[in-house]
Structures are given as structure tokens and as C-alpha cells.
Coordinates of N, CA and C in Angstrom, one line a residue:
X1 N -68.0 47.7 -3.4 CA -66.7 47.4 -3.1 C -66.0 47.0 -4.4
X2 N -65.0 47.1 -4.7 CA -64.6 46.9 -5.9 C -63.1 46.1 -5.4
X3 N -63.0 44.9 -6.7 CA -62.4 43.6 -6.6 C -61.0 43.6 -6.7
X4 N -60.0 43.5 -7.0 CA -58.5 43.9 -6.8 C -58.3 42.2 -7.2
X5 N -57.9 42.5 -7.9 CA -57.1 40.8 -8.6 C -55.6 40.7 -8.4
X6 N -55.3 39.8 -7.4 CA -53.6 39.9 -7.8 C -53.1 38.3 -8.2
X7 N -52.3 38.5 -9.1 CA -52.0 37.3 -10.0 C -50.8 36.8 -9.6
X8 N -51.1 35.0 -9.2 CA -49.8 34.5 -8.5 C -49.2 33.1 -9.1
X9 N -47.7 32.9 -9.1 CA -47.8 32.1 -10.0 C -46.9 30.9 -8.9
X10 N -46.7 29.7 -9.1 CA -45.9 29.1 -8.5 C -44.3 29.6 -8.1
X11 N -43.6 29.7 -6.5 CA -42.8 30.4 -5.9 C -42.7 31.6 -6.3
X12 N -43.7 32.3 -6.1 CA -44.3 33.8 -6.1 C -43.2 34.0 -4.7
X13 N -43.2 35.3 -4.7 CA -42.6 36.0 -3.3 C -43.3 36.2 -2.3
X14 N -43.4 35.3 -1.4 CA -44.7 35.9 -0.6 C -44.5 37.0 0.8
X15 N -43.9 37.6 0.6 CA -43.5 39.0 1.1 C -43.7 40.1 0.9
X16 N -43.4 39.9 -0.8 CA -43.8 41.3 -1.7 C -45.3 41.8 -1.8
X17 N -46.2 40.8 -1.8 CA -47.8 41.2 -1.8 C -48.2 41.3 -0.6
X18 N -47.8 41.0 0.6 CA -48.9 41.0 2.0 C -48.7 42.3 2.1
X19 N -48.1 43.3 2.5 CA -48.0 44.7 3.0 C -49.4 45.6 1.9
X20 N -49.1 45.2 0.3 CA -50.1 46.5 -0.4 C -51.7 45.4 -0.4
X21 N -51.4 44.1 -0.1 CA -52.6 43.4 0.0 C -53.3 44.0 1.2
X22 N -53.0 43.7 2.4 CA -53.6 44.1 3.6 C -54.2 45.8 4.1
X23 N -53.5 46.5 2.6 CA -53.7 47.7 3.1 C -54.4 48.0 1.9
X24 N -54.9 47.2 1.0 CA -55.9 47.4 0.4 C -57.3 46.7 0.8
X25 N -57.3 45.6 1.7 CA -58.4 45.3 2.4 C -58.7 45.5 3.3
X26 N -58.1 47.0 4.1 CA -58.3 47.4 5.1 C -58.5 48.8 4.7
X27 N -58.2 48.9 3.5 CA -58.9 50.7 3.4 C -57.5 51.1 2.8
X28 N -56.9 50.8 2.2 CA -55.2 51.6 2.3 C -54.6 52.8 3.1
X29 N -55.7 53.0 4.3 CA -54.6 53.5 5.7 C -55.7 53.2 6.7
X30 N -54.8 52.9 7.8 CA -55.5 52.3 8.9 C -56.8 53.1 9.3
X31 N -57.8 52.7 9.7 CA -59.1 53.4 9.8 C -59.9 53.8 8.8
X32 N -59.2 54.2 7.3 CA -60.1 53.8 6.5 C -61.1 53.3 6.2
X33 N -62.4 53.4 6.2 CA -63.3 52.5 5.7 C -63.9 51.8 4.4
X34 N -62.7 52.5 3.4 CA -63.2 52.3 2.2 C -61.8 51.3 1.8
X35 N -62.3 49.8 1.8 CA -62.1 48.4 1.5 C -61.8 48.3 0.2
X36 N -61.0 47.0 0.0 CA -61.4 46.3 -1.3 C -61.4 45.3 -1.1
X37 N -62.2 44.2 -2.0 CA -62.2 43.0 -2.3 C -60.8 42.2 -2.6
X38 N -59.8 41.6 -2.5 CA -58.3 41.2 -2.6 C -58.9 39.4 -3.1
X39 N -59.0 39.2 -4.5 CA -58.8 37.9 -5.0 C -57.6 37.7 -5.5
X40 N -57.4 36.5 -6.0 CA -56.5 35.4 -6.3 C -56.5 35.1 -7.7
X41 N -56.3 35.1 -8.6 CA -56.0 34.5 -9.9 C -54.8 34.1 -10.4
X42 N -54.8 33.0 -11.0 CA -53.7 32.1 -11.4 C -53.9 31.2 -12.6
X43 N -52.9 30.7 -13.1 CA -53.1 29.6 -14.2 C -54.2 28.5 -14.0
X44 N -54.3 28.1 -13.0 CA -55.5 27.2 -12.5 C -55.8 27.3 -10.8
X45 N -56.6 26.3 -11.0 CA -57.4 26.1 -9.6 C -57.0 25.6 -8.4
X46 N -55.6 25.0 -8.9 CA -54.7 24.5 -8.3 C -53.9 25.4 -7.0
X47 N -53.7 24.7 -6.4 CA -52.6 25.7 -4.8 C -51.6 25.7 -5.3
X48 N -50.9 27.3 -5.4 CA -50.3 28.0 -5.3 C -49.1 28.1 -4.4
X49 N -47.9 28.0 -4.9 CA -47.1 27.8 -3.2 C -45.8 29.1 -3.4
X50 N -45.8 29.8 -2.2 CA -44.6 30.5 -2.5 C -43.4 30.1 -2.1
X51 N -42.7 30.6 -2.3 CA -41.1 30.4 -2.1 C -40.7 29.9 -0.7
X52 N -41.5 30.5 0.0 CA -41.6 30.3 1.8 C -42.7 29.2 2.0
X53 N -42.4 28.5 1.3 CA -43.8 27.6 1.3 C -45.1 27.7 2.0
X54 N -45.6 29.2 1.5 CA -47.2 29.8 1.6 C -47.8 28.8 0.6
X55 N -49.0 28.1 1.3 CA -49.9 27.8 0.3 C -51.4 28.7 0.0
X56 N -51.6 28.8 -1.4 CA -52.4 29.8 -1.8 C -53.5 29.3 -2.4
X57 N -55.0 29.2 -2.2 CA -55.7 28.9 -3.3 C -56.4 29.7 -4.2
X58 N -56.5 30.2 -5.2 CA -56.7 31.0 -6.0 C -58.4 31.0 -5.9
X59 N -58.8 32.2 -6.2 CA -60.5 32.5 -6.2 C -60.3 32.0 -7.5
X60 N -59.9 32.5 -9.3 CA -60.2 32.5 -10.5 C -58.9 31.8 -10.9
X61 N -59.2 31.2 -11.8 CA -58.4 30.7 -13.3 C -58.6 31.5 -14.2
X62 N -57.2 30.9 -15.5 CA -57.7 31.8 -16.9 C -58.6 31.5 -17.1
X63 N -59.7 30.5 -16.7 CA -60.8 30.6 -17.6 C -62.1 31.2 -17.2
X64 N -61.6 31.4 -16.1 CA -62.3 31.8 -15.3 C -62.3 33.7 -14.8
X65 N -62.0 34.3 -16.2 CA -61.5 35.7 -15.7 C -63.1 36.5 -15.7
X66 N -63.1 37.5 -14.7 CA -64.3 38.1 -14.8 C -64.4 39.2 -16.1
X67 N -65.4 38.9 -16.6 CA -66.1 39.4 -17.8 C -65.8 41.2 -17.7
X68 N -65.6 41.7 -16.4 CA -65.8 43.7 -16.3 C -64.3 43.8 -15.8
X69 N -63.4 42.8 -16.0 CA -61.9 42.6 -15.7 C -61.2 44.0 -16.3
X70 N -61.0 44.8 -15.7 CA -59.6 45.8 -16.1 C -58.3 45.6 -15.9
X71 N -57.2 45.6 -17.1 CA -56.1 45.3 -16.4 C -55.1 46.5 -16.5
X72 N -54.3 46.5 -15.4 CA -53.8 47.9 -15.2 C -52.3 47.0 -14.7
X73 N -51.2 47.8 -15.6 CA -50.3 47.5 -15.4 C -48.6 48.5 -15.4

């Protein structure tokens, strides 16, 4: 299963990410079986809050970036 990083920063939109989040950890179309992993990375360890006052805890920090990290932008 491969890992999907999405990067969130304090009053992030929390709107904009649920729809391509959910449909990437559910296969990106319904019945899909092929998943991804949907982590969290941020400046720190710290909770994350969006605009809508979602609170978020992040899986990684910067220091914490995985070593086989691709960034695609």
C-alpha cells in the first residue's frame, strides 16, 4: 500500500482535502480495492487546527520526513 503525505499547516481549509483524501483511502472510486495510506505532515507534532476549527494531529514532522519520501508537486 503506498503512503500519500498531505501537508497541513495551521487554518488549513478543511474542506479542500476531505473529498481527494477519502477517495484516496478508499481506492479513488467507490469499490476500488486498491487503497492508500493518507498521513499527516506538518511543521511539528503539534495539533493542527483548521479554519473550521478541525483539529488535526499530524503522523510526521520536518524531522521526521520518511527517508523513500517523493515529492510531487
Amino acid at each position: 500500500m503506498k503512503e500519500i503525505i498531505l501537508v497541513l499547516l495551521n487554518e488549513f481549509a478543511d474542506w479542500e482535502g476531505a473529498f481527494i483524501v477519502s477517495c484516496l483511502d478508499q481506492g479513488v472510486k467507490p469499490g476500488n480495492s486498491v487503497g492508500h495510506a493518507v498521513k499527516i505532515l506538518s511543521q511539528a507534532k503539534d495539533t493542527v487546527i483548521s479554519i473550521g476549527g478541525l483539529r488535526v494531529l499530524p503522523d510526521y514532522d520536518l524531522k521526521e520526513l520518511p527517508e523513500d519520501l517523493r515529492v510531487w508537486y
